[in-house]
Amino acid sequence: MGESNEDIDQMFSNLLGEMDLLTQDLNESLNALEDQDLDALMADLVADISEAEQRTVQAQKEASLNRPPSASLEVPGFSGAASLGYGANVAATSIGQCEDDLPPPPADPMLDLPLPPPPPEPLSQEEAEAQAKADKIKLALEKLKEAKVKKLVVKVHMDDNSTKSLMVDERQLARDVLDNLFEKTHCDCNVDWCLYEIYPELQIERFFEDHENVIEVLSDWTRDTENKVLFLEKEEKYAVFKNPQLTEYHKFIPFKETQTQLLAHT
């Protein structure tokens, strides 16, 4: 037994040492990056943006210059009355002014679309190695965090005298355990289904409340306990909320008799 504990301690020490080395290498690689590379990258990016803006402005100018000119009204030459020629000239002038007052045609929507971002710079070999080490460190920390979560295998008794074994961790509430049981048993998912605790030593039978932490309750049980967790459909699960005036009966009337009265009022 002592040798196995020493082996576990040695493995854990080696893991921590490897993680320290990975962290040190990552910091050294990050510090080795020069500011000049970042400045050059920013300068290239600003130049690309400026060039794109200039192309957009030039395209808009060309579109406005290529618009068709206003149509002019040609008056046929004849030796009629001078007033007729004057009226034709006035009409042509009025039409030309109206066309000049019209708004310019809308710009091409394709010109207003933002340019796609430049492709990311490929990572160097050192940067790729540093990124890979950082990912390994992150994965190791997540596994260590997950290993610290307390878990229990719970045997749940069904109403047909069968049992289901569930892995429950300390983050799960009674509502989460019920959802897992719904998936395993394919029942009708009625709101009356509940987790039911039987504690013979203390002569207690009770419902798990939906917000209750199951692991906290089961952690108080002894290894040789006769306690049970049942998955049952109980109509009286929410009877106390439908008839709150009946809660006073719990102080003076035995539990089973109180249950009968609760059912009689639902």
PDB file of N, CA and C in Angstrom, residues 12 32 56 64-65 75 89 92 109 115 118 145 153 181 184 190 192 201 209 227 240:
ATOM      1  N   PHE A  12       2.287  12.229  -9.774  1.00  0.00           N
ATOM      2  CA  PHE A  12       1.712  13.578  -9.661  1.00  0.00           C
ATOM      3  C   PHE A  12       2.810  14.634  -9.673  1.00  0.00           C
ATOM      4  N   ALA A  32       9.864  36.258 -26.352  1.00  0.00           N
ATOM      5  CA  ALA A  32      10.833  36.342 -27.446  1.00  0.00           C
ATOM      6  C   ALA A  32      10.276  37.045 -28.680  1.00  0.00           C
ATOM      7  N   THR A  56     -12.402  52.646 -53.380  1.00  0.00           N
ATOM      8  CA  THR A  56     -13.849  52.861 -53.253  1.00  0.00           C
ATOM      9  C   THR A  56     -14.234  54.267 -53.677  1.00  0.00           C
ATOM     10  N   SER A  64     -20.239  58.438 -60.963  1.00  0.00           N
ATOM     11  CA  SER A  64     -20.966  59.710 -61.114  1.00  0.00           C
ATOM     12  C   SER A  64     -20.635  60.390 -62.446  1.00  0.00           C
ATOM     13  N   LEU A  65     -19.382  60.240 -62.957  1.00  0.00           N
ATOM     14  CA  LEU A  65     -19.011  60.860 -64.228  1.00  0.00           C
ATOM     15  C   LEU A  65     -19.603  60.130 -65.422  1.00  0.00           C
ATOM     16  N   VAL A  75     -35.454  71.999 -81.195  1.00  0.00           N
ATOM     17  CA  VAL A  75     -36.587  72.737 -81.784  1.00  0.00           C
ATOM     18  C   VAL A  75     -36.354  72.818 -83.286  1.00  0.00           C
ATOM     19  N   ASN A  89     -37.918  77.493 -76.604  1.00  0.00           N
ATOM     20  CA  ASN A  89     -36.696  77.649 -75.815  1.00  0.00           C
ATOM     21  C   ASN A  89     -36.980  77.632 -74.317  1.00  0.00           C
ATOM     22  N   ALA A  92     -37.621  74.019 -73.273  1.00  0.00           N
ATOM     23  CA  ALA A  92     -36.385  73.239 -73.192  1.00  0.00           C
ATOM     24  C   ALA A  92     -35.598  73.598 -71.950  1.00  0.00           C
ATOM     25  N   PRO A 109     -24.510  48.994 -54.923  1.00  0.00           N
ATOM     26  CA  PRO A 109     -24.393  48.423 -53.565  1.00  0.00           C
ATOM     27  C   PRO A 109     -23.155  47.570 -53.383  1.00  0.00           C
ATOM     28  N   LEU A 115     -14.674  45.375 -47.364  1.00  0.00           N
ATOM     29  CA  LEU A 115     -13.700  44.453 -47.945  1.00  0.00           C
ATOM     30  C   LEU A 115     -13.428  43.304 -46.984  1.00  0.00           C
ATOM     31  N   PRO A 118      -7.935  40.762 -44.277  1.00  0.00           N
ATOM     32  CA  PRO A 118      -6.754  40.091 -44.841  1.00  0.00           C
ATOM     33  C   PRO A 118      -6.547  38.733 -44.186  1.00  0.00           C
ATOM     34  N   LYS A 145      -9.283  20.015 -12.963  1.00  0.00           N
ATOM     35  CA  LYS A 145     -10.480  20.626 -12.378  1.00  0.00           C
ATOM     36  C   LYS A 145     -11.644  19.648 -12.377  1.00  0.00           C
ATOM     37  N   VAL A 153     -21.856   7.022  -7.442  1.00  0.00           N
ATOM     38  CA  VAL A 153     -22.737   6.140  -8.196  1.00  0.00           C
ATOM     39  C   VAL A 153     -23.944   5.845  -7.316  1.00  0.00           C
ATOM     40  N   LEU A 181     -33.150  10.505 -15.327  1.00  0.00           N
ATOM     41  CA  LEU A 181     -34.022   9.336 -15.175  1.00  0.00           C
ATOM     42  C   LEU A 181     -35.127   9.335 -16.230  1.00  0.00           C
ATOM     43  N   LYS A 184     -33.621   7.752 -19.227  1.00  0.00           N
ATOM     44  CA  LYS A 184     -33.322   6.322 -19.100  1.00  0.00           C
ATOM     45  C   LYS A 184     -34.580   5.464 -19.053  1.00  0.00           C
ATOM     46  N   ASN A 190     -44.192  13.294 -16.253  1.00  0.00           N
ATOM     47  CA  ASN A 190     -45.198  14.027 -15.491  1.00  0.00           C
ATOM     48  C   ASN A 190     -44.543  14.786 -14.348  1.00  0.00           C
ATOM     49  N   ASP A 192     -45.439  14.960 -11.434  1.00  0.00           N
ATOM     50  CA  ASP A 192     -45.559  14.256 -10.158  1.00  0.00           C
ATOM     51  C   ASP A 192     -44.415  13.279  -9.914  1.00  0.00           C
ATOM     52  N   GLU A 201     -33.817   4.238   9.694  1.00  0.00           N
ATOM     53  CA  GLU A 201     -33.272   4.451  11.033  1.00  0.00           C
ATOM     54  C   GLU A 201     -33.944   5.628  11.732  1.00  0.00           C
ATOM     55  N   GLU A 209     -36.509  17.955  -2.865  1.00  0.00           N
ATOM     56  CA  GLU A 209     -36.949  19.163  -3.550  1.00  0.00           C
ATOM     57  C   GLU A 209     -36.106  19.364  -4.808  1.00  0.00           C
ATOM     58  N   ASN A 227     -30.748   3.020   3.772  1.00  0.00           N
ATOM     59  CA  ASN A 227     -31.501   4.086   3.113  1.00  0.00           C
ATOM     60  C   ASN A 227     -31.640   3.791   1.619  1.00  0.00           C
ATOM     61  N   VAL A 240     -48.839  20.185  -1.017  1.00  0.00           N
ATOM     62  CA  VAL A 240     -48.643  21.174   0.039  1.00  0.00           C
ATOM     63  C   VAL A 240     -48.712  22.594  -0.515  1.00  0.00           C
TER      64      VAL A 240
END
